[in-house]
Short mmCIF file of C-alpha atoms and ligand atoms in Angstrom, two decimals:
data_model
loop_
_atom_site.label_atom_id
_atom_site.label_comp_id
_atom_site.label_asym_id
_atom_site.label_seq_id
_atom_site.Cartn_x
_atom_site.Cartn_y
_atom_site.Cartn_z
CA UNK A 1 194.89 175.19 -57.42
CA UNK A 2 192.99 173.52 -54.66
CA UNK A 3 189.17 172.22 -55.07
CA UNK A 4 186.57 174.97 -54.45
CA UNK A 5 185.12 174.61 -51.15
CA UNK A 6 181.57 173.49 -51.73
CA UNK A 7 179.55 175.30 -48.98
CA UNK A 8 176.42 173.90 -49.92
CA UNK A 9 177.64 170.46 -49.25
CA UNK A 10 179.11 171.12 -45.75
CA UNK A 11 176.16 173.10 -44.06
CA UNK A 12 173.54 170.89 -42.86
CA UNK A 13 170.73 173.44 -42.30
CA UNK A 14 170.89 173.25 -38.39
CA UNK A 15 172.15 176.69 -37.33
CA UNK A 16 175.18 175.78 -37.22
CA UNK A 17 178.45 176.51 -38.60
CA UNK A 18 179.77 174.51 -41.09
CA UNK A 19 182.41 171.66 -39.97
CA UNK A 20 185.54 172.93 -41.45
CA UNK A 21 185.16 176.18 -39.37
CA UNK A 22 184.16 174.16 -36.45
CA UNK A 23 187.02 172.97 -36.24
CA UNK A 24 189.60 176.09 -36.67
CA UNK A 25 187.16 177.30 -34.01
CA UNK A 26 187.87 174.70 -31.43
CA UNK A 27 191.37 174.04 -32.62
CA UNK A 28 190.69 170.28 -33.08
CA UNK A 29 193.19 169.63 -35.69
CA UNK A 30 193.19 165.53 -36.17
CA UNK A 31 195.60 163.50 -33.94
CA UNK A 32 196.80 160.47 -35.90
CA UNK A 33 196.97 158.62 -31.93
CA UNK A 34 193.18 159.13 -32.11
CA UNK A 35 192.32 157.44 -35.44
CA UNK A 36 191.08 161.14 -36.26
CA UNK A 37 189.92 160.99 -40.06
CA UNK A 38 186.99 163.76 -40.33
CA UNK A 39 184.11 163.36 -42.72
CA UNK A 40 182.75 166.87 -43.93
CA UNK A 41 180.89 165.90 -46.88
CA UNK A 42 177.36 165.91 -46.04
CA UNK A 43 175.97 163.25 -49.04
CA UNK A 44 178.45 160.92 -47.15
CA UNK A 45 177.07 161.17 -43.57
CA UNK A 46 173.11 161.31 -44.90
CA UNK A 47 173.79 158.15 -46.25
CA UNK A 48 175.41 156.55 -42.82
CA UNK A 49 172.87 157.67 -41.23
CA UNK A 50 169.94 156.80 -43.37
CA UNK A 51 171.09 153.05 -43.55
CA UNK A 52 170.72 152.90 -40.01
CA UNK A 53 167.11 152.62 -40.37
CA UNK A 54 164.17 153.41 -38.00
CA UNK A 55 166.78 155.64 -36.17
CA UNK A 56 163.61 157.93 -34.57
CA UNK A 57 162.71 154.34 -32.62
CA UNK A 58 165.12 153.70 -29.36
CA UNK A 59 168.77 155.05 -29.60
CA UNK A 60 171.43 155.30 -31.93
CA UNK A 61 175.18 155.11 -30.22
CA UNK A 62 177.63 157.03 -31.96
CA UNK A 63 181.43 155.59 -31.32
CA UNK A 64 183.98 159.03 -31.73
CA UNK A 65 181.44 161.86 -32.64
CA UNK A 66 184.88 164.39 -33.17
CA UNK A 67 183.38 167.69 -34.52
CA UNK A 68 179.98 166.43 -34.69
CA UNK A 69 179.54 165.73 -38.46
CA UNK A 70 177.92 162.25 -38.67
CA UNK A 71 176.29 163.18 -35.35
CA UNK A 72 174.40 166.26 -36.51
CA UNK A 73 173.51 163.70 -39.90
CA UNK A 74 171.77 161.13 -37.58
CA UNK A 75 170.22 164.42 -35.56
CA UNK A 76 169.10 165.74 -38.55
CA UNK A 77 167.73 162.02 -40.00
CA UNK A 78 165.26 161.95 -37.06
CA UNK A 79 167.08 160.04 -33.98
CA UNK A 80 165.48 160.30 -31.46
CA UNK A 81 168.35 159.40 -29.31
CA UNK A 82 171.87 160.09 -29.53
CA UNK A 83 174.35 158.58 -27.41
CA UNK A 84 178.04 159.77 -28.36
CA UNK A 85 181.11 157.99 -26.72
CA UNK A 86 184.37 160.49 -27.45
CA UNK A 87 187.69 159.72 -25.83
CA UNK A 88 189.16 163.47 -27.12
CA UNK A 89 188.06 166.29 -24.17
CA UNK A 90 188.31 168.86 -27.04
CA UNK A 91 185.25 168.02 -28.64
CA UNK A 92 183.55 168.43 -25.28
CA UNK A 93 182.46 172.49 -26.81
CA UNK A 94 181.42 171.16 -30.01
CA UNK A 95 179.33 168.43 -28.73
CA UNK A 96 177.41 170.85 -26.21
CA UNK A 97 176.76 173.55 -29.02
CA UNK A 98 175.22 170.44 -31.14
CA UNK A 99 173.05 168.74 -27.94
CA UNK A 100 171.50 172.50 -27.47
CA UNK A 101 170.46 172.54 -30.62
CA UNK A 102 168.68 168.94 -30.23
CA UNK A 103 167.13 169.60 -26.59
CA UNK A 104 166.87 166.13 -24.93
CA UNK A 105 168.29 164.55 -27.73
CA UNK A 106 172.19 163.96 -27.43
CA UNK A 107 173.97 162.77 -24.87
CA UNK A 108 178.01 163.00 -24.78
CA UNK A 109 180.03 160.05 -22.46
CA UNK A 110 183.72 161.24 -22.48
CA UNK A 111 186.18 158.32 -22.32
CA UNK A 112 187.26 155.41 -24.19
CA UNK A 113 184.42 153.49 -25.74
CA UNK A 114 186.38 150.29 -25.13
CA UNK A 115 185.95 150.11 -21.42
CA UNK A 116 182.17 150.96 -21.79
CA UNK A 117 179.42 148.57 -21.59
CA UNK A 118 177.12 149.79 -24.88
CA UNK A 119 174.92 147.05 -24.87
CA UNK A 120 173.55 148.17 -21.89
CA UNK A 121 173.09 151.96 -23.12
CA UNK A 122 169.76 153.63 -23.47
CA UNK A 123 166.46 151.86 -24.43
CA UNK A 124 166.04 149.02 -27.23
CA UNK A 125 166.75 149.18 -30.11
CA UNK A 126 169.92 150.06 -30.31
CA UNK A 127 171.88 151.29 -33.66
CA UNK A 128 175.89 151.75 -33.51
CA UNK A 129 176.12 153.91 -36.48
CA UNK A 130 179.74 155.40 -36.22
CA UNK A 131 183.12 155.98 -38.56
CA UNK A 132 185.31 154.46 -36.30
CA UNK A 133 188.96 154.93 -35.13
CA UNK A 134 190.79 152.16 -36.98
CA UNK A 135 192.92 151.79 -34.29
CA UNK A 136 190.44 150.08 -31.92
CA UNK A 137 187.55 149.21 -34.85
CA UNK A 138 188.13 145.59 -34.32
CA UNK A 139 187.86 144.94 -30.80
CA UNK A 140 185.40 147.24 -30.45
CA UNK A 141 183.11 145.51 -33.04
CA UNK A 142 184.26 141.65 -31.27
CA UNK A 143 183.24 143.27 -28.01
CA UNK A 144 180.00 144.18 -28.68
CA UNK A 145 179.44 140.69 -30.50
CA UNK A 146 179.47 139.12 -27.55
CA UNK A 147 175.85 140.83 -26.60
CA UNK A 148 175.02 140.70 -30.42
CA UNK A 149 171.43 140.40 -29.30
CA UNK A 150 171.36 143.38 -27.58
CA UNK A 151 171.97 145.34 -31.04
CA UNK A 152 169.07 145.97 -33.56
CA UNK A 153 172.17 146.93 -36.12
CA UNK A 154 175.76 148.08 -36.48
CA UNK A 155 176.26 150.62 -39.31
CA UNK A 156 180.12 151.12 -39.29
CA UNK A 157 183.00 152.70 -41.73
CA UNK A 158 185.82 150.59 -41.30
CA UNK A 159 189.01 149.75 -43.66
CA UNK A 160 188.07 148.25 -46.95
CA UNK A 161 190.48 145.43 -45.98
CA UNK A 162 188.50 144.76 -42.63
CA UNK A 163 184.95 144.39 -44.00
CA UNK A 164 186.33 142.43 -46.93
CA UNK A 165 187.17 139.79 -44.11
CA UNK A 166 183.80 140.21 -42.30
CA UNK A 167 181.95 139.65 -45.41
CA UNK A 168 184.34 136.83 -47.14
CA UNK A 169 182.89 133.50 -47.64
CA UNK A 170 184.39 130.10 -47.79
CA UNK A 171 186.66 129.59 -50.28
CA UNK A 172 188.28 133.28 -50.40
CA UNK A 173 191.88 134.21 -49.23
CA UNK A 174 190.05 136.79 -46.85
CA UNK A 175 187.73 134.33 -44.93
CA UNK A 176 188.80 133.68 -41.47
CA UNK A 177 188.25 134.13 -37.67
CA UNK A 178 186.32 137.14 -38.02
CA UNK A 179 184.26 136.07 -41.02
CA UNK A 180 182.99 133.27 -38.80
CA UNK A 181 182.45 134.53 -35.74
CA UNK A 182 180.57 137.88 -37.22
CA UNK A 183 178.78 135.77 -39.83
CA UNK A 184 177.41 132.83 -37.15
CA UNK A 185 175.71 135.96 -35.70
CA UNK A 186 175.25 138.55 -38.10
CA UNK A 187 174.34 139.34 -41.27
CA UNK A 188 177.05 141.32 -43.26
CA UNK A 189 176.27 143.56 -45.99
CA UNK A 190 178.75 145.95 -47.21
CA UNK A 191 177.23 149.02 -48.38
CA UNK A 192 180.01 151.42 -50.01
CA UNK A 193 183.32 152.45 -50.27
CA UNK A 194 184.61 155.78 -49.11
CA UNK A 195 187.70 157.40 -51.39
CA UNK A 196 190.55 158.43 -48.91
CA UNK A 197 189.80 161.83 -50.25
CA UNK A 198 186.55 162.26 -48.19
CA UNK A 199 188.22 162.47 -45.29
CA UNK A 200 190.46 165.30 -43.24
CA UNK A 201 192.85 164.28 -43.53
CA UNK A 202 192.95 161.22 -45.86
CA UNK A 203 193.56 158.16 -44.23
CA UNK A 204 196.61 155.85 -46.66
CA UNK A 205 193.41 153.32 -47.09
CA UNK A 206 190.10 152.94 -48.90
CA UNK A 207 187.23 152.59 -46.33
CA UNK A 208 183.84 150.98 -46.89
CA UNK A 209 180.55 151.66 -45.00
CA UNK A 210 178.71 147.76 -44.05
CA UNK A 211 175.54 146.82 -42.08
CA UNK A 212 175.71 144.12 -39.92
CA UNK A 213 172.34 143.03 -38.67
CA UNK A 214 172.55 140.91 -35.61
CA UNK A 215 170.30 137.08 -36.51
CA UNK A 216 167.39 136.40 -34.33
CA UNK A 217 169.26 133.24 -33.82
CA UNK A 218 173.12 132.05 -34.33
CA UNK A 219 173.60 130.64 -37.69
CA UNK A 220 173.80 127.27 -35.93
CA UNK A 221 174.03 126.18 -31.81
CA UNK A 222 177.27 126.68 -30.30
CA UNK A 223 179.15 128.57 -27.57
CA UNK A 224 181.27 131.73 -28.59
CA UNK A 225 184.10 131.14 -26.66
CA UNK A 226 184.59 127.17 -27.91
CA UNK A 227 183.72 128.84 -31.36
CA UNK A 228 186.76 131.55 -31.17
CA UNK A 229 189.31 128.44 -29.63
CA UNK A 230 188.37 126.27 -32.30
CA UNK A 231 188.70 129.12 -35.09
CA UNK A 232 191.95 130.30 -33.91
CA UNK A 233 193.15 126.76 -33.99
CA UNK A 234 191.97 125.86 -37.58
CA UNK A 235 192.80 129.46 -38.69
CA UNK A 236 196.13 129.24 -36.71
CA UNK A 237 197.76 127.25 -38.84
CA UNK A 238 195.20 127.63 -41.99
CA UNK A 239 197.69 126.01 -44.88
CA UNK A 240 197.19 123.01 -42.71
CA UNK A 241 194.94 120.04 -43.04
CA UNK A 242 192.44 120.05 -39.70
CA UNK A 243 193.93 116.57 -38.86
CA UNK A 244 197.20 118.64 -37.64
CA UNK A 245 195.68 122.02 -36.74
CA UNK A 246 193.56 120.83 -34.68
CA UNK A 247 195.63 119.12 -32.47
CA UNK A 248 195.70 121.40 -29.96
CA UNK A 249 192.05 120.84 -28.96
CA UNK A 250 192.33 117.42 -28.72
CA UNK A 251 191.75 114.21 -30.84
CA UNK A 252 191.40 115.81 -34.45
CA UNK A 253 190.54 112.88 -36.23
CA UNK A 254 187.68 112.54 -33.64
CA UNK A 255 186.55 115.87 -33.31
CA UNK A 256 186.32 116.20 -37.26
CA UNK A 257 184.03 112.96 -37.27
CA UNK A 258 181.66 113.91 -34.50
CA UNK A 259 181.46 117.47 -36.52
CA UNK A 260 180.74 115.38 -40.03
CA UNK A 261 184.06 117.32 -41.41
CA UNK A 262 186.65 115.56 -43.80
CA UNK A 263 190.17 115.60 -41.65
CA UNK A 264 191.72 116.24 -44.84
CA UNK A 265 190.11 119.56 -45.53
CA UNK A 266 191.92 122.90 -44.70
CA UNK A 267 189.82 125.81 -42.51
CA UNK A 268 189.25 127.95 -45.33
CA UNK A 269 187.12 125.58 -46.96
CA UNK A 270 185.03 125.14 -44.06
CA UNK A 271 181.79 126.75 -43.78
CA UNK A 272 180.39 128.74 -40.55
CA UNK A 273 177.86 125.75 -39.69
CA UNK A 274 181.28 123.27 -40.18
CA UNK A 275 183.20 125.54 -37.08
CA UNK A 276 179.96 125.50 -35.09
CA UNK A 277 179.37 121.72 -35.15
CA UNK A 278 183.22 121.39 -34.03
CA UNK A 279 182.74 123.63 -31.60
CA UNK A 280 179.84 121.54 -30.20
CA UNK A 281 182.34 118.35 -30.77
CA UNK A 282 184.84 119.90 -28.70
CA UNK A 283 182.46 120.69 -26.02
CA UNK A 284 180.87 117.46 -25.99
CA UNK A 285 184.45 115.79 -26.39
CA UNK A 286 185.50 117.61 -22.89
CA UNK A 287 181.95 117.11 -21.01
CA UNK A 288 182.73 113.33 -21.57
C1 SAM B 301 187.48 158.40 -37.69
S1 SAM B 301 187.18 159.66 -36.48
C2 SAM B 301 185.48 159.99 -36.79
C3 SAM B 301 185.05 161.39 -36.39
C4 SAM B 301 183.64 161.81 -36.82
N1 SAM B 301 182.63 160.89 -36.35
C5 SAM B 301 183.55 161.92 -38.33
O1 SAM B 301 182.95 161.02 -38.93
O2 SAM B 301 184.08 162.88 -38.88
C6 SAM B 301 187.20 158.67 -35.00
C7 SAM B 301 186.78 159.39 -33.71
O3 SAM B 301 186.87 158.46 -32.62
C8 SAM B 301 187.48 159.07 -31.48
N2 SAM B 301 188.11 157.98 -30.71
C9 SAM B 301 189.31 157.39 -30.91
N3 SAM B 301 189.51 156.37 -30.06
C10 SAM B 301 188.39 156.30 -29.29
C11 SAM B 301 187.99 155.46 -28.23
N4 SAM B 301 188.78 154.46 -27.81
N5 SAM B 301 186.78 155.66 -27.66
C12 SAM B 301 185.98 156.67 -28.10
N6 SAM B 301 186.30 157.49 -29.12
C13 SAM B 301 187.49 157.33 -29.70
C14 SAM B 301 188.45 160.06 -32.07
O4 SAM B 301 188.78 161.07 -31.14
C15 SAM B 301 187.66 160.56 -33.30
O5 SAM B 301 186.86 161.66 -32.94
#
């Protein structure tokens, strides 16, 4: 016997029809290509949307609204701005029905949030608060690091696996390149984890819901792009001792004393401020 639909829990008092018949209505039935994994249970998307904050100050960008769910949650939590980026035309329909229910308050872009510049959308402060396609979570999040200081917060669903690596610290089998780089800029705090079950359809992996607040400052001075060479060189090759993997920049042994780091140590032993002073090294080293 399947669960009992709970209606309750799917209707979020806005006029309009629940999501599971929004979606026979508009025949949007999930493409895999699309990283389409739908969230109906309204508990779930209250809670996205209330850990994005002060969401009724400046605008809240929502990556892959689909049928609306999440974006009728942050609606209905007080945004005061919506800005939805959706690469599938379907949910043009759905998206209208929602914004005339919200005068003045949502605003669909259709096309592929990857080629779109969202640090420069709407007015300060921005919030991403989205469940994101899996397929293109990753660059997506990288890419908008880059402007990091354009962003009051990220709220984002991604794979469990994914945010255990943003969050990992020194010392783990899951810190890395994207540890570093998010965590020399951010502040990662993973909120929850999402069963498989919670979504239409399930996806084969556990998710988890994390807040990455953008620092007032990097963790320490350095330039992103020496910062991602240098990590993918020490990461690279991370059973190796920085004396060989980072031979590629240049003279390890050097570069590891101007940066105050032990040759003999391996990259995941390093901590952020270690990559960010041989970073500087490796600038200073080719200024010279
Ligand atoms: C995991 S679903 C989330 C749907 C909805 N927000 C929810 O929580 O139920 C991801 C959404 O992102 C959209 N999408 C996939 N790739 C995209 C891209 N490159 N740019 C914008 N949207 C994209 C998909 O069409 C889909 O609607």
């Amino acid at each position: 016997m399947s669960d009992p639909i709970d209606v309750a829990a799917e209707t979020p008092g806005d006029g309009l029809p629940p999501l599971r018949e929004v979606i026979a209505t508009h025949g949007l039935d999930a493409r895999r290509s699309l990283g389409q994994n739908f969230l109906f249970d309204l508990n779930l998307t209250g809670r996205i949307a209330r850990a994005g904050g002060e969401i009724d100050q400046g605008t809240v960008i929502e990556i892959g609204p689909g049928p609306g769910g999440l974006t009728r949650a942050l609606l209905g939590a007080g945004a005061r701005r919506v800005i939805a980026i959706e690469r599938d035309s379907r949910c043009r329909g759905v998206l209208a029905e929602i914004a005339a229910v919200w005068p003045g308050r949502l605003e669909t872009i259709e096309g592929d949030a990857l080629d779109i510049d969202v640090a420069a959308l709407g007015e300060a402060p921005r919030r991403v608060i989205a469940n994101l396609p899996y397929n293109v979570a990753t660059p997506l999040l990288i890419g908008w690091l880059r402007h990091a200081s354009a962003f009051e917060r990220f709220v984002l669903m991604f794979q469990k696996e994914v945010v255990d690596r943003l969050a990992a610290r020194p010392g783990t089998k899951d810190y890395g390149r994207l540890s570093v780089i998010t965590q020399w800029l951010c502040e990662v705090r993973p909120l929850f984890d999402v069963n498989p079950r919670a979504f239409t359809p399930p996806p084969k992996v556990v998710s988890t819901v994390v807040r990455i607040d953008p620092r007032p400052q990097p963790l320490a001075p350095a330039r992103m792009e020496t910062l991602e060479r240098v990590t993918a060189a020490a990461f690279g090759q991370r059973r190796k001792m920085l004396r060989a993997s980072l031979k590629a920049l240049g003279d390890a042994e050097g570069l590891c004393a101007a940066a105050g780091l032990d040759p003999t140590a391996r990259a995941e032993t390093i901590p952020v401020e270690g990559f960010a002073a041989l970073a500087r090294a490796v600038d200073a080293a080719g200024s010279v």
